[in-house]
PDB file of C-alpha atoms and ligand atoms in Angstrom:
ATOM      1  CA  MET A  10     115.403  91.545 120.021  1.00  0.00           C
ATOM      2  CA  ALA A  11     114.486  94.981 121.335  1.00  0.00           C
ATOM      3  CA  GLU A  12     110.801  95.703 121.652  1.00  0.00           C
ATOM      4  CA  MET A  13     109.341  97.815 118.831  1.00  0.00           C
ATOM      5  CA  PRO A  14     108.050 101.099 120.305  1.00  0.00           C
ATOM      6  CA  ILE A  15     104.346 101.490 119.531  1.00  0.00           C
ATOM      7  CA  LEU A  16     101.961 104.250 120.561  1.00  0.00           C
ATOM      8  CA  THR A  17      98.277 103.655 119.852  1.00  0.00           C
ATOM      9  CA  ILE A  18      95.740 106.485 119.792  1.00  0.00           C
ATOM     10  CA  ASP A  19      92.114 105.395 119.665  1.00  0.00           C
ATOM     11  CA  GLY A  20      88.925 107.355 120.077  1.00  0.00           C
ATOM     12  CA  PRO A  21      85.733 108.547 118.398  1.00  0.00           C
ATOM     13  CA  SER A  22      85.640 110.717 115.294  1.00  0.00           C
ATOM     14  CA  GLY A  23      86.526 114.355 115.836  1.00  0.00           C
ATOM     15  CA  SER A  24      88.396 113.691 119.071  1.00  0.00           C
ATOM     16  CA  GLY A  25      91.544 115.135 117.520  1.00  0.00           C
ATOM     17  CA  LYS A  26      93.322 111.772 117.160  1.00  0.00           C
ATOM     18  CA  GLY A  27      94.455 112.376 113.600  1.00  0.00           C
ATOM     19  CA  THR A  28      96.099 115.714 114.345  1.00  0.00           C
ATOM     20  CA  VAL A  29      97.685 114.493 117.563  1.00  0.00           C
ATOM     21  CA  ALA A  30      98.943 111.263 115.961  1.00  0.00           C
ATOM     22  CA  ALA A  31     100.520 113.082 113.001  1.00  0.00           C
ATOM     23  CA  ARG A  32     102.219 115.690 115.146  1.00  0.00           C
ATOM     24  CA  VAL A  33     103.502 113.219 117.726  1.00  0.00           C
ATOM     25  CA  ALA A  34     104.846 110.972 114.931  1.00  0.00           C
ATOM     26  CA  GLY A  35     106.608 114.034 113.495  1.00  0.00           C
ATOM     27  CA  VAL A  36     108.245 114.908 116.829  1.00  0.00           C
ATOM     28  CA  LEU A  37     109.371 111.317 117.467  1.00  0.00           C
ATOM     29  CA  GLY A  38     110.347 110.583 113.855  1.00  0.00           C
ATOM     30  CA  TRP A  39     108.141 107.460 113.951  1.00  0.00           C
ATOM     31  CA  HIS A  40     105.962 105.944 111.233  1.00  0.00           C
ATOM     32  CA  LEU A  41     102.275 106.830 111.171  1.00  0.00           C
ATOM     33  CA  LEU A  42      99.356 104.496 110.520  1.00  0.00           C
ATOM     34  CA  ASP A  43      96.050 106.229 109.770  1.00  0.00           C
ATOM     35  CA  SER A  44      93.971 103.052 109.954  1.00  0.00           C
ATOM     36  CA  GLY A  45      90.713 104.931 109.314  1.00  0.00           C
ATOM     37  CA  ALA A  46      91.992 105.722 105.803  1.00  0.00           C
ATOM     38  CA  LEU A  47      92.046 101.991 105.011  1.00  0.00           C
ATOM     39  CA  TYR A  48      88.379 101.577 105.977  1.00  0.00           C
ATOM     40  CA  ARG A  49      87.537 104.761 104.075  1.00  0.00           C
ATOM     41  CA  LEU A  50      89.255 103.264 101.015  1.00  0.00           C
ATOM     42  CA  VAL A  51      87.193 100.093 101.259  1.00  0.00           C
ATOM     43  CA  GLY A  52      84.039 102.213 101.543  1.00  0.00           C
ATOM     44  CA  HIS A  53      85.092 104.205  98.500  1.00  0.00           C
ATOM     45  CA  ALA A  54      85.838 101.051  96.518  1.00  0.00           C
ATOM     46  CA  VAL A  55      82.332  99.774  97.331  1.00  0.00           C
ATOM     47  CA  ARG A  56      80.784 102.979  96.033  1.00  0.00           C
ATOM     48  CA  LYS A  57      82.934 102.950  92.931  1.00  0.00           C
ATOM     49  CA  ALA A  58      82.051  99.351  92.158  1.00  0.00           C
ATOM     50  CA  GLU A  59      78.397 100.280  92.764  1.00  0.00           C
ATOM     51  CA  ALA A  60      78.173  97.336  95.137  1.00  0.00           C
ATOM     52  CA  ASP A  61      75.477  97.185  97.780  1.00  0.00           C
ATOM     53  CA  PHE A  62      76.493  98.104 101.349  1.00  0.00           C
ATOM     54  CA  ALA A  63      74.357  95.151 102.466  1.00  0.00           C
ATOM     55  CA  ASP A  64      76.333  92.714 100.297  1.00  0.00           C
ATOM     56  CA  SER A  65      79.024  91.583 102.741  1.00  0.00           C
ATOM     57  CA  ALA A  66      80.548  88.993 100.399  1.00  0.00           C
ATOM     58  CA  ALA A  67      81.143  91.587  97.647  1.00  0.00           C
ATOM     59  CA  ILE A  68      82.597  94.050 100.180  1.00  0.00           C
ATOM     60  CA  VAL A  69      84.970  91.461 101.651  1.00  0.00           C
ATOM     61  CA  ASP A  70      86.141  90.620  98.138  1.00  0.00           C
ATOM     62  CA  LEU A  71      86.835  94.297  97.424  1.00  0.00           C
ATOM     63  CA  ALA A  72      88.690  94.694 100.748  1.00  0.00           C
ATOM     64  CA  ARG A  73      90.922  91.694  99.975  1.00  0.00           C
ATOM     65  CA  ASN A  74      91.832  93.043  96.549  1.00  0.00           C
ATOM     66  CA  LEU A  75      92.349  96.753  97.154  1.00  0.00           C
ATOM     67  CA  SER A  76      95.046  98.346  95.040  1.00  0.00           C
ATOM     68  CA  VAL A  77      96.286 101.318  97.041  1.00  0.00           C
ATOM     69  CA  ASP A  78      99.368 103.518  96.705  1.00  0.00           C
ATOM     70  CA  PHE A  79     100.477 106.361  98.927  1.00  0.00           C
ATOM     71  CA  VAL A  80     102.440 108.801  96.729  1.00  0.00           C
ATOM     72  CA  ASP A  81     103.643 112.298  97.689  1.00  0.00           C
ATOM     73  CA  GLY A  82     101.032 112.640 100.435  1.00  0.00           C
ATOM     74  CA  LYS A  83      98.275 111.497  98.049  1.00  0.00           C
ATOM     75  CA  VAL A  84      96.183 108.337  98.317  1.00  0.00           C
ATOM     76  CA  LEU A  85      95.655 106.483  95.043  1.00  0.00           C
ATOM     77  CA  LEU A  86      92.992 103.813  94.635  1.00  0.00           C
ATOM     78  CA  ASP A  87      93.482 101.878  91.392  1.00  0.00           C
ATOM     79  CA  GLY A  88      95.685 104.768  90.301  1.00  0.00           C
ATOM     80  CA  GLU A  89      92.993 107.397  90.947  1.00  0.00           C
ATOM     81  CA  ASP A  90      93.698 110.199  93.444  1.00  0.00           C
ATOM     82  CA  VAL A  91      90.995 109.796  96.112  1.00  0.00           C
ATOM     83  CA  SER A  92      92.711 111.835  98.851  1.00  0.00           C
ATOM     84  CA  LEU A  93      89.863 114.337  99.136  1.00  0.00           C
ATOM     85  CA  ALA A  94      87.008 112.001  98.257  1.00  0.00           C
ATOM     86  CA  ILE A  95      87.736 109.693 101.210  1.00  0.00           C
ATOM     87  CA  ARG A  96      87.768 112.595 103.681  1.00  0.00           C
ATOM     88  CA  THR A  97      84.112 113.615 103.460  1.00  0.00           C
ATOM     89  CA  GLU A  98      81.740 112.769 106.309  1.00  0.00           C
ATOM     90  CA  ALA A  99      79.753 110.529 103.948  1.00  0.00           C
ATOM     91  CA  ALA A 100      82.951 108.577 103.251  1.00  0.00           C
ATOM     92  CA  GLY A 101      83.479 108.276 107.022  1.00  0.00           C
ATOM     93  CA  ASN A 102      80.001 106.890 107.388  1.00  0.00           C
ATOM     94  CA  ASN A 103      80.521 104.385 104.562  1.00  0.00           C
ATOM     95  CA  ALA A 104      83.811 103.408 106.195  1.00  0.00           C
ATOM     96  CA  SER A 105      82.009 102.651 109.432  1.00  0.00           C
ATOM     97  CA  LYS A 106      79.512 100.428 107.582  1.00  0.00           C
ATOM     98  CA  VAL A 107      82.234  98.275 106.010  1.00  0.00           C
ATOM     99  CA  ALA A 108      84.225  98.332 109.270  1.00  0.00           C
ATOM    100  CA  ALA A 109      81.429  96.449 111.035  1.00  0.00           C
ATOM    101  CA  ILE A 110      82.032  93.369 108.830  1.00  0.00           C
ATOM    102  CA  PRO A 111      84.421  90.983 110.664  1.00  0.00           C
ATOM    103  CA  GLN A 112      86.063  89.624 107.466  1.00  0.00           C
ATOM    104  CA  VAL A 113      86.814  93.163 106.270  1.00  0.00           C
ATOM    105  CA  ARG A 114      88.605  93.811 109.555  1.00  0.00           C
ATOM    106  CA  SER A 115      90.648  90.622 109.269  1.00  0.00           C
ATOM    107  CA  ALA A 116      91.508  91.393 105.627  1.00  0.00           C
ATOM    108  CA  LEU A 117      93.140  94.637 106.816  1.00  0.00           C
ATOM    109  CA  LEU A 118      94.914  93.183 109.849  1.00  0.00           C
ATOM    110  CA  ASP A 119      98.285  92.136 108.375  1.00  0.00           C
ATOM    111  CA  TRP A 120      98.455  95.295 106.315  1.00  0.00           C
ATOM    112  CA  GLN A 121      98.118  97.374 109.483  1.00  0.00           C
ATOM    113  CA  ARG A 122     100.593  95.288 111.506  1.00  0.00           C
ATOM    114  CA  ASP A 123     103.140  95.683 108.756  1.00  0.00           C
ATOM    115  CA  TYR A 124     103.419  99.371 109.671  1.00  0.00           C
ATOM    116  CA  ALA A 125     105.193  98.464 112.924  1.00  0.00           C
ATOM    117  CA  ARG A 126     108.719  99.239 111.813  1.00  0.00           C
ATOM    118  CA  SER A 127     111.789 100.775 113.341  1.00  0.00           C
ATOM    119  CA  PRO A 128     112.231 103.315 114.889  1.00  0.00           C
ATOM    120  CA  GLY A 129     108.596 103.154 116.056  1.00  0.00           C
ATOM    121  CA  LEU A 130     104.935 103.509 115.133  1.00  0.00           C
ATOM    122  CA  VAL A 131     102.091 105.837 116.016  1.00  0.00           C
ATOM    123  CA  ALA A 132      98.831 104.045 115.141  1.00  0.00           C
ATOM    124  CA  ASP A 133      95.583 106.019 114.961  1.00  0.00           C
ATOM    125  CA  GLY A 134      92.175 104.305 114.923  1.00  0.00           C
ATOM    126  CA  ARG A 135      89.432 102.650 116.943  1.00  0.00           C
ATOM    127  CA  ASP A 136      90.939  99.271 117.850  1.00  0.00           C
ATOM    128  CA  MET A 137      94.673  99.925 117.687  1.00  0.00           C
ATOM    129  CA  GLY A 138      95.254  99.284 121.400  1.00  0.00           C
ATOM    130  CA  THR A 139      92.641  96.554 121.816  1.00  0.00           C
ATOM    131  CA  VAL A 140      93.033  94.372 118.699  1.00  0.00           C
ATOM    132  CA  VAL A 141      95.737  95.367 116.229  1.00  0.00           C
ATOM    133  CA  PHE A 142      98.611  96.235 118.603  1.00  0.00           C
ATOM    134  CA  PRO A 143      97.660  94.845 122.033  1.00  0.00           C
ATOM    135  CA  GLU A 144     101.379  94.730 122.840  1.00  0.00           C
ATOM    136  CA  ALA A 145     101.841  98.521 122.418  1.00  0.00           C
ATOM    137  CA  GLY A 146     103.824 100.171 125.210  1.00  0.00           C
ATOM    138  CA  VAL A 147     101.630 103.281 125.264  1.00  0.00           C
ATOM    139  CA  LYS A 148      97.887 103.338 124.628  1.00  0.00           C
ATOM    140  CA  ILE A 149      95.874 106.529 124.544  1.00  0.00           C
ATOM    141  CA  PHE A 150      92.100 106.810 124.304  1.00  0.00           C
ATOM    142  CA  LEU A 151      91.268 110.330 123.219  1.00  0.00           C
ATOM    143  CA  ASP A 152      87.734 111.499 123.839  1.00  0.00           C
ATOM    144  CA  ALA A 153      85.767 114.760 123.809  1.00  0.00           C
ATOM    145  CA  SER A 154      82.106 115.721 124.101  1.00  0.00           C
ATOM    146  CA  ALA A 155      79.977 115.037 121.016  1.00  0.00           C
ATOM    147  CA  GLU A 156      79.312 118.762 120.511  1.00  0.00           C
ATOM    148  CA  GLU A 157      82.954 119.697 120.670  1.00  0.00           C
ATOM    149  CA  ARG A 158      83.838 116.877 118.274  1.00  0.00           C
ATOM    150  CA  ALA A 159      81.221 118.041 115.780  1.00  0.00           C
ATOM    151  CA  ARG A 160      82.573 121.598 116.017  1.00  0.00           C
ATOM    152  CA  ARG A 161      86.144 120.456 115.380  1.00  0.00           C
ATOM    153  CA  ARG A 162      85.095 118.245 112.509  1.00  0.00           C
ATOM    154  CA  TYR A 163      83.133 121.110 110.961  1.00  0.00           C
ATOM    155  CA  LYS A 164      86.150 123.391 111.060  1.00  0.00           C
ATOM    156  CA  GLN A 165      88.468 120.665 109.731  1.00  0.00           C
ATOM    157  CA  LEU A 166      86.211 119.895 106.751  1.00  0.00           C
ATOM    158  CA  LYS A 167      85.647 123.584 105.973  1.00  0.00           C
ATOM    159  CA  ASP A 168      89.407 124.191 106.063  1.00  0.00           C
ATOM    160  CA  LYS A 169      89.831 121.402 103.506  1.00  0.00           C
ATOM    161  CA  GLY A 170      87.290 123.126 101.262  1.00  0.00           C
ATOM    162  CA  ILE A 171      84.695 120.402 101.834  1.00  0.00           C
ATOM    163  CA  ASP A 172      81.205 121.883 102.053  1.00  0.00           C
ATOM    164  CA  VAL A 173      79.372 120.809 105.176  1.00  0.00           C
ATOM    165  CA  ASN A 174      76.276 121.548 107.227  1.00  0.00           C
ATOM    166  CA  LEU A 175      76.706 121.553 111.013  1.00  0.00           C
ATOM    167  CA  ILE A 176      73.341 120.045 111.939  1.00  0.00           C
ATOM    168  CA  GLY A 177      73.732 117.236 109.394  1.00  0.00           C
ATOM    169  CA  LEU A 178      77.280 116.704 110.610  1.00  0.00           C
ATOM    170  CA  ILE A 179      76.212 116.237 114.241  1.00  0.00           C
ATOM    171  CA  ALA A 180      73.645 113.638 113.137  1.00  0.00           C
ATOM    172  CA  GLU A 181      76.219 111.799 111.007  1.00  0.00           C
ATOM    173  CA  ILE A 182      78.800 111.788 113.791  1.00  0.00           C
ATOM    174  CA  GLU A 183      76.257 110.428 116.260  1.00  0.00           C
ATOM    175  CA  GLU A 184      75.174 107.713 113.824  1.00  0.00           C
ATOM    176  CA  ARG A 185      78.770 106.719 113.114  1.00  0.00           C
ATOM    177  CA  ASP A 186      79.778 106.693 116.813  1.00  0.00           C
ATOM    178  CA  HIS A 187      76.785 104.588 117.689  1.00  0.00           C
ATOM    179  CA  ARG A 188      77.707 102.032 115.006  1.00  0.00           C
ATOM    180  CA  ASP A 189      81.394 102.028 116.004  1.00  0.00           C
ATOM    181  CA  ARG A 190      80.681 101.583 119.714  1.00  0.00           C
ATOM    182  CA  ASN A 191      78.042  98.894 119.321  1.00  0.00           C
ATOM    183  CA  ARG A 192      79.397  96.592 116.612  1.00  0.00           C
ATOM    184  CA  SER A 193      80.125  92.998 117.543  1.00  0.00           C
ATOM    185  CA  VAL A 194      83.791  92.963 116.458  1.00  0.00           C
ATOM    186  CA  ALA A 195      86.430  95.393 117.703  1.00  0.00           C
ATOM    187  CA  PRO A 196      83.973  97.963 119.079  1.00  0.00           C
ATOM    188  CA  LEU A 197      85.281 101.364 120.045  1.00  0.00           C
ATOM    189  CA  VAL A 198      86.289 100.961 123.712  1.00  0.00           C
ATOM    190  CA  PRO A 199      89.400 102.000 125.615  1.00  0.00           C
ATOM    191  CA  ALA A 200      91.890  99.175 126.174  1.00  0.00           C
ATOM    192  CA  ASP A 201      92.074  98.168 129.860  1.00  0.00           C
ATOM    193  CA  ASP A 202      95.566  99.630 130.046  1.00  0.00           C
ATOM    194  CA  ALA A 203      94.812 102.828 128.063  1.00  0.00           C
ATOM    195  CA  LEU A 204      95.337 106.329 129.374  1.00  0.00           C
ATOM    196  CA  VAL A 205      92.008 108.087 128.758  1.00  0.00           C
ATOM    197  CA  ILE A 206      92.312 111.784 127.894  1.00  0.00           C
ATOM    198  CA  ASP A 207      89.206 113.957 127.663  1.00  0.00           C
ATOM    199  CA  SER A 208      90.252 116.782 125.372  1.00  0.00           C
ATOM    200  CA  THR A 209      86.967 118.727 125.473  1.00  0.00           C
ATOM    201  CA  GLU A 210      88.603 121.600 127.340  1.00  0.00           C
ATOM    202  CA  MET A 211      92.182 121.056 126.200  1.00  0.00           C
ATOM    203  CA  ASP A 212      93.963 122.586 123.242  1.00  0.00           C
ATOM    204  CA  VAL A 213      95.887 120.339 120.896  1.00  0.00           C
ATOM    205  CA  ASP A 214      99.315 121.363 122.264  1.00  0.00           C
ATOM    206  CA  ALA A 215      98.320 120.310 125.779  1.00  0.00           C
ATOM    207  CA  VAL A 216      97.144 116.919 124.496  1.00  0.00           C
ATOM    208  CA  ILE A 217     100.381 116.419 122.553  1.00  0.00           C
ATOM    209  CA  GLU A 218     102.432 117.289 125.627  1.00  0.00           C
ATOM    210  CA  ARG A 219     100.510 114.753 127.725  1.00  0.00           C
ATOM    211  CA  VAL A 220     100.916 112.033 125.073  1.00  0.00           C
ATOM    212  CA  LEU A 221     104.640 112.700 124.672  1.00  0.00           C
ATOM    213  CA  ARG A 222     105.094 112.513 128.439  1.00  0.00           C
ATOM    214  CA  ALA A 223     103.518 109.048 128.412  1.00  0.00           C
ATOM    215  CA  VAL A 224     105.776 107.965 125.524  1.00  0.00           C
ATOM    216  CA  TYR A 225     108.934 109.192 127.274  1.00  0.00           C
ATOM    217  CA  GLU A 226     107.927 107.380 130.458  1.00  0.00           C
ATOM    218  CA  ALA A 227     107.383 104.094 128.590  1.00  0.00           C
ATOM    219  CA  TYR A 228     110.315 104.488 126.186  1.00  0.00           C
ATOM    220  CA  PRO A 229     112.897 106.741 127.917  1.00  0.00           C
ATOM    221  CA  GLU A 230     115.406 106.213 125.090  1.00  0.00           C
ATOM    222  CA  THR A 231     113.148 108.084 122.643  1.00  0.00           C
ATOM    223  CA  ARG A 232     113.301 111.388 124.501  1.00  0.00           C
ATOM    224  CA  VAL A 233     114.546 114.065 122.053  1.00  0.00           C
TER     225      VAL A 233
HETATM  226  O1  C5P B 309      89.237 107.618 111.839  1.00  0.00           O
HETATM  227  P1  C5P B 309      88.321 107.777 110.664  1.00  0.00           P
HETATM  228  O2  C5P B 309      87.220 108.755 110.888  1.00  0.00           O
HETATM  229  O3  C5P B 309      89.045 108.028 109.391  1.00  0.00           O
HETATM  230  O4  C5P B 309      87.625 106.332 110.507  1.00  0.00           O
HETATM  231  C1  C5P B 309      86.551 106.103 109.628  1.00  0.00           C
HETATM  232  C2  C5P B 309      85.759 104.902 110.123  1.00  0.00           C
HETATM  233  O5  C5P B 309      86.559 103.725 109.948  1.00  0.00           O
HETATM  234  C3  C5P B 309      85.382 104.916 111.593  1.00  0.00           C
HETATM  235  O6  C5P B 309      84.150 105.558 111.853  1.00  0.00           O
HETATM  236  C4  C5P B 309      85.332 103.438 111.956  1.00  0.00           C
HETATM  237  O7  C5P B 309      84.073 102.882 111.680  1.00  0.00           O
HETATM  238  C5  C5P B 309      86.318 102.802 111.015  1.00  0.00           C
HETATM  239  N1  C5P B 309      87.561 102.473 111.684  1.00  0.00           N
HETATM  240  C6  C5P B 309      87.609 101.283 112.387  1.00  0.00           C
HETATM  241  N2  C5P B 309      88.768 100.886 112.967  1.00  0.00           N
HETATM  242  C7  C5P B 309      89.857 101.647 112.896  1.00  0.00           C
HETATM  243  C8  C5P B 309      89.827 102.881 112.211  1.00  0.00           C
HETATM  244  C9  C5P B 309      88.650 103.273 111.619  1.00  0.00           C
HETATM  245  O8  C5P B 309      86.612 100.576 112.487  1.00  0.00           O
HETATM  246  N3  C5P B 309      90.978 101.209 113.453  1.00  0.00           N
END
């Protein structure tokens, strides 16, 4: 059986992963996994159930029983449109709290792996290249300075109409990165065989070009 082409893009929040992953998937005609959305959904479910973020057993139970639908570009949780609600920085922070619980991560594992379908997959997250798809043919670790990431995030949230304060945002991003990098399971680190791209001084088109070059080298048959 031919190997399933997989491109993983990991990195800290605000590194531009989401934009790059979506655009590269569009160019290649591959499926897209936004794994952060799954953790954001668990975080949202915890809030909705008014469960305690310290109550791991309740959170694991919610993660195992999530009822999610993706319809017309919208994300529905138990039938409710939560597309915007899961995008706030607070939702990102809640996501990172639930993401530190090992059983939450394993509850989401098969769901994520199921996205690997023909003709290929672009998987965006923190542990795509290290844990979920270690067999991926191309692994990118996209980084940028904390300041630049906060600036990008600020603009992205403002553009979505989400009200945000830059100083608070920098603090939240730092808190979230610290938790993501230092957790005991699947911490945010580049895979040994990842290509690390520092995008601090690069525009998004240059990053996309570099990523596509890596994909065409690994999977020459996908060149369009
Ligand atoms: O990428 P995004 O900002 O949507 O991710 C939200 C949070 O979900 C991250 O801060 C991280 O804690 C968690 N996450 C994770 N593993 C992934 C994707 C996201 O732990 N593969």
